[in-house]
């Protein structure tokens, strides 16, 4: 497979020039004739009873076309737990609660109308800390739910942790925490809802889940009494997703409701502040971990308990334990595993999917504790990881079938790149590894993706995929796979992914699955097309089908290279003759992976991506500031379909991970976001980039398209622990709370009994006990 | 955002009289990087924005050979200052500060006058200038007046500027021989960052190259306005400059800083930083004096 001509090439993203020259059309650029502008009024309290809403002044304002409150709309409940109506009535449970909405002829009027709505609240006692919220006397966020603890039993136990614990030679026990961070997509959220005369709905929206969003919107139509109407989802160019668009949001349903009432298309477009306040965060977590090994450093058990701040409503954040289970049960070989996670309602904002989906949080705890355990066992941290590394052809306690596994190779690559050299005072090196799904993930009933293809008379292909390109370059990678299979040039392929009326079903751009699943789907369709071409060519060229090769837009006989024909010519011959035909193909690929069972066992993915990251840091011992001198992120990617885009994914992931490790935090004070802007939310800038090397290992997975595994998320998974471990190596303090701010490092250095720095909150200087 | 009328006077007098005739409903705009944000956030809602960008005064810096004073037009952009070889060579403290303001795009439009008139405690341009004993030249209906820049700031967003007065020029007096100066912005990232703490220092040594004959320590975000650490200055003046005395000066400065908690940082940490960074800036000043000497 090594004489590939398109796969493996460093091809820039197909839409790069369009984007760089400002031609791409984002939701911000879309307007429809007669379109109205919608605006949402949010709660002024973290928890309060809505006593009265007076919308009369807003209704009277000239140019206002619709005003809605929670009592004006039918029963619609969003999210996995169905606890979130798009407009709230009765009470508000967080500052981001949507209380009312308006549609008006222009944005200014809509904003003015929002100001004219008078809401009378009666404040209720609120709860902002999940551990407090679990107490009996804590105020209930949802009274009908009777408790703040969600009925989602994230609980597994494989082997016998207690027995293993009693046999362990070395044990570490610790508490870690990870806070709110957010996606910071450059393109802010927005949508347009448009009904036609027959009440069929079209929604233009930034979404990573066109097919599931369509289903949600059908639900809203049904609630409006429009049961047999159609919902069409059109995606404009999306300026970044990172998981933020894996659920539908209130604003999308509100736009539909407003459009329905106003009988005009309605656009709701977030500004940056709204993006911070009204879209979701990464799931915060309090993580208790106990881990033990035998005398030789072999892991014996891992025992983890977590409490997740669910916020006031439930989206995918609450299901991140399902992915946390992957590193918990299967990062390194660990025979006995126990895990329990509780999601607890509070009056904070609620979390969503975000790149890595729980894996970064869990890996922070696991890999920090791995380092501590290595130190306790007196084994070099790299050696300790080698001893416990996963290998190919093994089944982990959770039933994950590891087929190809380049973990040991990744550890070696990183250790080699960072291990040597003299170390100056205040400098240190740290390592952390990762495992993630790399061959789809059966989290939904289907993990499938469909592809349709049609080829014109000139050998140019239109490819309709269910996949979503939100900037990661899915279109380019799919085009490369198909070009390779059909002997075409990359520019011969036009990937269309933007419209549910045109494109087949796909479960969504999540779980690093697009290259693998959409790639396999496209490959399946391409193979059909190829066999059609071969059939025609064998007739026209009079050669055996086995003998035919497609390359460089030509159809050629292997035996007799003189026998060849230009593809377009062949197609025209076949088309423009009696009984002619056109080349079309369709393929639906649903991987042979398994849903997790009741015991959470099951081979979730067709293959697993592994990697190791390492950081060399310098810690300023007087200010606590951490500088990253060098960063190496090695991954087993199966095959690099496009090394340029692959490196882009890794660089971007690592920078996101560094922000997670060191600077980023959505600061909530009593439920209110204090830093809803880029001045105070410290996403890293271009000037903060560090030297990153992204070597990769190609294990050519049998299931992947041309051997590829997914690599969208791994870049940000083990970044925080690699950096935390490097800080420990440099100055001997272990920071257990993210982000690792200079304040936390300095406070820990000042306390330096070394290890007892748990939970120093730089805002309050409150020190939490870590022994509990 | 409320709409406004944009006025473009061509002389100082015209600007001042426009302000007067729209009193209470007008604001000046130079680069607009502070004022437009305030308008967008609806913190101010002027009906008129009076641009100072069209007044043909000398934008830029000028060194007066007779008085050996540096004249900086208030309308100078940070980028112009950053790229000035004169500033880079002879006023490194100012170069340190302006080269890290916002981003290149911001520095291309934001002015030093706007930075001072906006008067936030974190203004990067203010600290080097108070540290160099700069004097503000102000023009208004009653003519021109001058104020020592250290007395220019009254509180967050408040200055001695009377209604309609325009800051026209900042004049930096000459420094003694064997003077070094330096500024550090301590932040969480490398660009688009307001300082968690800003420390500027100017140090002049005696011919013996150890005794301090003059010292200025300016602190940003250490109080509601840019301040000087007078106690630390008094301590250091006349003393030998050593690592130990610099560290002690740092401690004294930390004690006199009026730092507070905010969402951007906590008081205890800011206080720590004052101590460390004053010490480091002192050492950097000393190094710059020595380097200078070894070049000449
Ligand atoms: C993204 C971003 C990053 C930034 N980063 C930094 C940073 O790192 N450090 C920093 O210190 N600042 C920073 N700032 C703030 C701002 O850029 C500076 O304060 C800048 O110097 C202001 O100058 P301006 O010409 O844009 O002022 P304007 O916005 O035009 O004016 C500011 C205020 O001063 C008044 N004014 C302006 N000129 C005069 C004058 N000559 N006489 C009287 N009144 C006047 C105006 O009426 C207004 O009230 C940043 C701003 C942004 C948007």
PDB file of N, CA and C in Angstrom, chain A residues 108 111 115 620 622-625 663 667 669 674-675 678-685 687-688 741-743 746-747 750 762-763 765, chain B residues 1 3 37 41-42 99-100 107 186-194 196 261-266 268-269 272-273 276-277 279-280:
ATOM      1  N   UNK A 108     -31.633  46.166  16.718  1.00  0.00           N
ATOM      2  CA  UNK A 108     -31.768  47.245  17.703  1.00  0.00           C
ATOM      3  C   UNK A 108     -33.132  47.197  18.369  1.00  0.00           C
ATOM      4  N   UNK A 111     -33.333  44.302  20.714  1.00  0.00           N
ATOM      5  CA  UNK A 111     -32.627  44.577  21.980  1.00  0.00           C
ATOM      6  C   UNK A 111     -33.438  45.510  22.862  1.00  0.00           C
ATOM      7  N   UNK A 115     -35.206  44.919  26.644  1.00  0.00           N
ATOM      8  CA  UNK A 115     -35.064  45.827  27.794  1.00  0.00           C
ATOM      9  C   UNK A 115     -36.416  46.219  28.385  1.00  0.00           C
ATOM     10  N   UNK A 620       9.408  29.426  37.289  1.00  0.00           N
ATOM     11  CA  UNK A 620       9.989  30.571  37.989  1.00  0.00           C
ATOM     12  C   UNK A 620       9.602  30.428  39.456  1.00  0.00           C
ATOM     13  N   UNK A 622      10.106  32.158  41.997  1.00  0.00           N
ATOM     14  CA  UNK A 622       9.702  33.346  42.765  1.00  0.00           C
ATOM     15  C   UNK A 622       8.311  33.835  42.385  1.00  0.00           C
ATOM     16  N   UNK A 623       7.901  33.540  41.171  1.00  0.00           N
ATOM     17  CA  UNK A 623       6.568  34.005  40.746  1.00  0.00           C
ATOM     18  C   UNK A 623       5.594  32.852  40.513  1.00  0.00           C
ATOM     19  N   UNK A 624       6.106  31.642  40.445  1.00  0.00           N
ATOM     20  CA  UNK A 624       5.243  30.489  40.196  1.00  0.00           C
ATOM     21  C   UNK A 624       4.874  30.318  38.728  1.00  0.00           C
ATOM     22  N   UNK A 625       5.431  31.134  37.868  1.00  0.00           N
ATOM     23  CA  UNK A 625       5.044  31.083  36.452  1.00  0.00           C
ATOM     24  C   UNK A 625       5.721  29.903  35.754  1.00  0.00           C
ATOM     25  N   UNK A 663      -4.010  28.232  31.961  1.00  0.00           N
ATOM     26  CA  UNK A 663      -4.589  29.582  31.996  1.00  0.00           C
ATOM     27  C   UNK A 663      -6.107  29.679  31.941  1.00  0.00           C
ATOM     28  N   UNK A 667     -14.745  31.778  35.021  1.00  0.00           N
ATOM     29  CA  UNK A 667     -14.808  32.090  36.451  1.00  0.00           C
ATOM     30  C   UNK A 667     -16.249  32.331  36.865  1.00  0.00           C
ATOM     31  N   UNK A 669     -18.841  33.153  39.877  1.00  0.00           N
ATOM     32  CA  UNK A 669     -18.990  33.607  41.250  1.00  0.00           C
ATOM     33  C   UNK A 669     -20.459  33.538  41.584  1.00  0.00           C
ATOM     34  N   UNK A 674     -17.960  35.684  35.448  1.00  0.00           N
ATOM     35  CA  UNK A 674     -17.311  36.967  35.674  1.00  0.00           C
ATOM     36  C   UNK A 674     -16.422  37.400  34.517  1.00  0.00           C
ATOM     37  N   UNK A 675     -16.089  36.479  33.638  1.00  0.00           N
ATOM     38  CA  UNK A 675     -15.131  36.827  32.578  1.00  0.00           C
ATOM     39  C   UNK A 675     -15.618  36.401  31.189  1.00  0.00           C
ATOM     40  N   UNK A 678     -12.661  37.739  25.919  1.00  0.00           N
ATOM     41  CA  UNK A 678     -11.303  37.228  25.724  1.00  0.00           C
ATOM     42  C   UNK A 678     -10.245  38.048  26.464  1.00  0.00           C
ATOM     43  N   UNK A 679     -10.643  39.182  27.029  1.00  0.00           N
ATOM     44  CA  UNK A 679      -9.688  39.922  27.855  1.00  0.00           C
ATOM     45  C   UNK A 679      -9.414  39.125  29.133  1.00  0.00           C
ATOM     46  N   UNK A 680     -10.477  38.604  29.714  1.00  0.00           N
ATOM     47  CA  UNK A 680     -10.310  37.958  31.009  1.00  0.00           C
ATOM     48  C   UNK A 680     -10.407  36.443  30.957  1.00  0.00           C
ATOM     49  N   UNK A 681     -10.944  35.891  29.883  1.00  0.00           N
ATOM     50  CA  UNK A 681     -10.868  34.445  29.701  1.00  0.00           C
ATOM     51  C   UNK A 681      -9.578  34.195  28.947  1.00  0.00           C
ATOM     52  N   UNK A 682      -8.657  33.506  29.588  1.00  0.00           N
ATOM     53  CA  UNK A 682      -7.286  33.494  29.066  1.00  0.00           C
ATOM     54  C   UNK A 682      -7.041  32.365  28.081  1.00  0.00           C
ATOM     55  N   UNK A 683      -7.744  32.439  26.965  1.00  0.00           N
ATOM     56  CA  UNK A 683      -7.382  31.534  25.873  1.00  0.00           C
ATOM     57  C   UNK A 683      -6.028  32.009  25.358  1.00  0.00           C
ATOM     58  N   UNK A 684      -5.190  31.051  24.958  1.00  0.00           N
ATOM     59  CA  UNK A 684      -3.844  31.441  24.543  1.00  0.00           C
ATOM     60  C   UNK A 684      -3.879  32.069  23.153  1.00  0.00           C
ATOM     61  N   UNK A 685      -2.938  32.942  22.908  1.00  0.00           N
ATOM     62  CA  UNK A 685      -2.876  33.643  21.624  1.00  0.00           C
ATOM     63  C   UNK A 685      -1.772  33.039  20.761  1.00  0.00           C
ATOM     64  N   UNK A 687       0.880  34.308  19.977  1.00  0.00           N
ATOM     65  CA  UNK A 687       2.186  34.584  20.580  1.00  0.00           C
ATOM     66  C   UNK A 687       2.524  33.631  21.720  1.00  0.00           C
ATOM     67  N   UNK A 688       1.528  32.940  22.227  1.00  0.00           N
ATOM     68  CA  UNK A 688       1.777  32.005  23.326  1.00  0.00           C
ATOM     69  C   UNK A 688       2.123  30.610  22.842  1.00  0.00           C
ATOM     70  N   UNK A 741      -2.328  27.793  37.878  1.00  0.00           N
ATOM     71  CA  UNK A 741      -1.970  29.210  37.776  1.00  0.00           C
ATOM     72  C   UNK A 741      -0.675  29.472  38.533  1.00  0.00           C
ATOM     73  N   UNK A 742       0.003  30.572  38.211  1.00  0.00           N
ATOM     74  CA  UNK A 742       1.193  30.945  38.986  1.00  0.00           C
ATOM     75  C   UNK A 742       0.867  31.059  40.477  1.00  0.00           C
ATOM     76  N   UNK A 743      -0.347  31.530  40.794  1.00  0.00           N
ATOM     77  CA  UNK A 743      -0.740  31.642  42.202  1.00  0.00           C
ATOM     78  C   UNK A 743      -0.684  30.280  42.891  1.00  0.00           C
ATOM     79  N   UNK A 746       2.953  29.066  43.213  1.00  0.00           N
ATOM     80  CA  UNK A 746       3.688  29.798  44.237  1.00  0.00           C
ATOM     81  C   UNK A 746       3.191  29.424  45.634  1.00  0.00           C
ATOM     82  N   UNK A 747       1.887  29.337  45.783  1.00  0.00           N
ATOM     83  CA  UNK A 747       1.339  28.950  47.087  1.00  0.00           C
ATOM     84  C   UNK A 747       1.867  27.577  47.480  1.00  0.00           C
ATOM     85  N   UNK A 750       5.468  27.743  48.482  1.00  0.00           N
ATOM     86  CA  UNK A 750       5.625  28.337  49.814  1.00  0.00           C
ATOM     87  C   UNK A 750       5.291  27.331  50.901  1.00  0.00           C
ATOM     88  N   UNK A 762      -6.862  30.149  44.420  1.00  0.00           N
ATOM     89  CA  UNK A 762      -6.170  31.436  44.417  1.00  0.00           C
ATOM     90  C   UNK A 762      -7.133  32.600  44.560  1.00  0.00           C
ATOM     91  N   UNK A 763      -8.394  32.350  44.329  1.00  0.00           N
ATOM     92  CA  UNK A 763      -9.334  33.449  44.472  1.00  0.00           C
ATOM     93  C   UNK A 763      -9.681  33.704  45.924  1.00  0.00           C
ATOM     94  N   UNK A 765      -8.081  31.943  48.519  1.00  0.00           N
ATOM     95  CA  UNK A 765      -6.976  31.470  49.361  1.00  0.00           C
ATOM     96  C   UNK A 765      -7.435  30.371  50.300  1.00  0.00           C
TER      97      UNK A 765
ATOM     98  N   UNK B   1     -25.425  49.153  20.893  1.00  0.00           N
ATOM     99  CA  UNK B   1     -24.549  50.322  20.797  1.00  0.00           C
ATOM    100  C   UNK B   1     -25.325  51.494  20.217  1.00  0.00           C
ATOM    101  N   UNK B   3     -25.891  54.933  18.303  1.00  0.00           N
ATOM    102  CA  UNK B   3     -25.168  55.615  17.226  1.00  0.00           C
ATOM    103  C   UNK B   3     -24.665  56.990  17.658  1.00  0.00           C
ATOM    104  N   UNK B  37     -14.925  50.613  22.965  1.00  0.00           N
ATOM    105  CA  UNK B  37     -15.360  49.478  23.792  1.00  0.00           C
ATOM    106  C   UNK B  37     -16.347  49.951  24.845  1.00  0.00           C
ATOM    107  N   UNK B  41     -20.078  48.636  25.189  1.00  0.00           N
ATOM    108  CA  UNK B  41     -20.568  48.054  26.451  1.00  0.00           C
ATOM    109  C   UNK B  41     -21.563  48.970  27.143  1.00  0.00           C
ATOM    110  N   UNK B  42     -21.875  50.054  26.468  1.00  0.00           N
ATOM    111  CA  UNK B  42     -22.865  51.021  26.963  1.00  0.00           C
ATOM    112  C   UNK B  42     -22.501  51.601  28.315  1.00  0.00           C
ATOM    113  N   UNK B  99       5.963  47.910  23.588  1.00  0.00           N
ATOM    114  CA  UNK B  99       6.065  46.795  22.635  1.00  0.00           C
ATOM    115  C   UNK B  99       5.151  45.634  23.027  1.00  0.00           C
ATOM    116  N   UNK B 100       4.676  45.631  24.243  1.00  0.00           N
ATOM    117  CA  UNK B 100       3.799  44.537  24.673  1.00  0.00           C
ATOM    118  C   UNK B 100       2.347  44.954  24.876  1.00  0.00           C
ATOM    119  N   UNK B 107      -1.660  48.375  18.609  1.00  0.00           N
ATOM    120  CA  UNK B 107      -0.599  49.388  18.736  1.00  0.00           C
ATOM    121  C   UNK B 107      -0.557  50.319  17.532  1.00  0.00           C
ATOM    122  N   UNK B 186       3.639  41.895  34.010  1.00  0.00           N
ATOM    123  CA  UNK B 186       3.474  40.494  34.373  1.00  0.00           C
ATOM    124  C   UNK B 186       2.035  40.109  34.083  1.00  0.00           C
ATOM    125  N   UNK B 187       1.876  39.170  33.142  1.00  0.00           N
ATOM    126  CA  UNK B 187       0.515  38.753  32.788  1.00  0.00           C
ATOM    127  C   UNK B 187       0.459  37.250  32.640  1.00  0.00           C
ATOM    128  N   UNK B 188      -0.699  36.775  32.223  1.00  0.00           N
ATOM    129  CA  UNK B 188      -0.880  35.327  32.111  1.00  0.00           C
ATOM    130  C   UNK B 188      -0.586  34.833  30.708  1.00  0.00           C
ATOM    131  N   UNK B 189      -0.604  35.741  29.736  1.00  0.00           N
ATOM    132  CA  UNK B 189      -0.249  35.310  28.392  1.00  0.00           C
ATOM    133  C   UNK B 189       0.605  36.384  27.735  1.00  0.00           C
ATOM    134  N   UNK B 190       1.070  36.090  26.529  1.00  0.00           N
ATOM    135  CA  UNK B 190       2.114  36.941  25.950  1.00  0.00           C
ATOM    136  C   UNK B 190       1.590  38.080  25.085  1.00  0.00           C
ATOM    137  N   UNK B 191       0.333  38.082  24.776  1.00  0.00           N
ATOM    138  CA  UNK B 191      -0.220  39.187  23.992  1.00  0.00           C
ATOM    139  C   UNK B 191      -1.668  39.383  24.414  1.00  0.00           C
ATOM    140  N   UNK B 192      -2.258  40.486  23.990  1.00  0.00           N
ATOM    141  CA  UNK B 192      -3.648  40.788  24.330  1.00  0.00           C
ATOM    142  C   UNK B 192      -3.860  40.618  25.830  1.00  0.00           C
ATOM    143  N   UNK B 193      -3.006  41.254  26.591  1.00  0.00           N
ATOM    144  CA  UNK B 193      -3.024  41.001  28.023  1.00  0.00           C
ATOM    145  C   UNK B 193      -2.904  42.293  28.812  1.00  0.00           C
ATOM    146  N   UNK B 194      -3.776  42.453  29.793  1.00  0.00           N
ATOM    147  CA  UNK B 194      -3.587  43.534  30.734  1.00  0.00           C
ATOM    148  C   UNK B 194      -2.684  43.011  31.841  1.00  0.00           C
ATOM    149  N   UNK B 196      -1.213  41.847  35.261  1.00  0.00           N
ATOM    150  CA  UNK B 196      -1.627  41.481  36.616  1.00  0.00           C
ATOM    151  C   UNK B 196      -0.916  42.446  37.562  1.00  0.00           C
ATOM    152  N   UNK B 261      -7.886  42.334  45.775  1.00  0.00           N
ATOM    153  CA  UNK B 261      -8.386  41.155  45.058  1.00  0.00           C
ATOM    154  C   UNK B 261      -9.271  41.583  43.908  1.00  0.00           C
ATOM    155  N   UNK B 262      -9.139  40.921  42.794  1.00  0.00           N
ATOM    156  CA  UNK B 262     -10.105  41.122  41.720  1.00  0.00           C
ATOM    157  C   UNK B 262     -10.212  39.796  40.981  1.00  0.00           C
ATOM    158  N   UNK B 263     -11.100  39.739  39.993  1.00  0.00           N
ATOM    159  CA  UNK B 263     -11.197  38.461  39.272  1.00  0.00           C
ATOM    160  C   UNK B 263      -9.909  38.174  38.519  1.00  0.00           C
ATOM    161  N   UNK B 264      -9.093  39.190  38.312  1.00  0.00           N
ATOM    162  CA  UNK B 264      -7.863  38.975  37.535  1.00  0.00           C
ATOM    163  C   UNK B 264      -6.706  38.513  38.384  1.00  0.00           C
ATOM    164  N   UNK B 265      -6.801  38.668  39.687  1.00  0.00           N
ATOM    165  CA  UNK B 265      -5.700  38.228  40.530  1.00  0.00           C
ATOM    166  C   UNK B 265      -5.959  38.602  41.975  1.00  0.00           C
ATOM    167  N   UNK B 266      -5.285  37.883  42.869  1.00  0.00           N
ATOM    168  CA  UNK B 266      -5.533  38.127  44.282  1.00  0.00           C
ATOM    169  C   UNK B 266      -4.450  39.014  44.873  1.00  0.00           C
ATOM    170  N   UNK B 268      -2.700  38.945  47.698  1.00  0.00           N
ATOM    171  CA  UNK B 268      -1.458  38.388  48.252  1.00  0.00           C
ATOM    172  C   UNK B 268      -0.446  38.096  47.149  1.00  0.00           C
ATOM    173  N   UNK B 269      -0.976  37.646  46.022  1.00  0.00           N
ATOM    174  CA  UNK B 269      -0.078  37.293  44.935  1.00  0.00           C
ATOM    175  C   UNK B 269       0.490  38.549  44.278  1.00  0.00           C
ATOM    176  N   UNK B 272       3.259  39.730  46.439  1.00  0.00           N
ATOM    177  CA  UNK B 272       4.469  38.911  46.198  1.00  0.00           C
ATOM    178  C   UNK B 272       5.199  39.402  44.955  1.00  0.00           C
ATOM    179  N   UNK B 273       4.398  39.626  43.914  1.00  0.00           N
ATOM    180  CA  UNK B 273       5.001  40.028  42.645  1.00  0.00           C
ATOM    181  C   UNK B 273       5.717  41.366  42.762  1.00  0.00           C
ATOM    182  N   UNK B 276       9.164  40.706  44.137  1.00  0.00           N
ATOM    183  CA  UNK B 276      10.049  39.999  43.203  1.00  0.00           C
ATOM    184  C   UNK B 276      10.409  40.881  42.005  1.00  0.00           C
ATOM    185  N   UNK B 277       9.419  41.546  41.473  1.00  0.00           N
ATOM    186  CA  UNK B 277       9.650  42.263  40.209  1.00  0.00           C
ATOM    187  C   UNK B 277      10.425  43.566  40.427  1.00  0.00           C
ATOM    188  N   UNK B 279      12.739  43.902  42.628  1.00  0.00           N
ATOM    189  CA  UNK B 279      14.104  43.391  42.723  1.00  0.00           C
ATOM    190  C   UNK B 279      14.676  43.110  41.324  1.00  0.00           C
ATOM    191  N   UNK B 280      13.882  42.456  40.507  1.00  0.00           N
ATOM    192  CA  UNK B 280      14.379  42.084  39.177  1.00  0.00           C
ATOM    193  C   UNK B 280      14.575  43.292  38.276  1.00  0.00           C
TER     194      UNK B 280
END
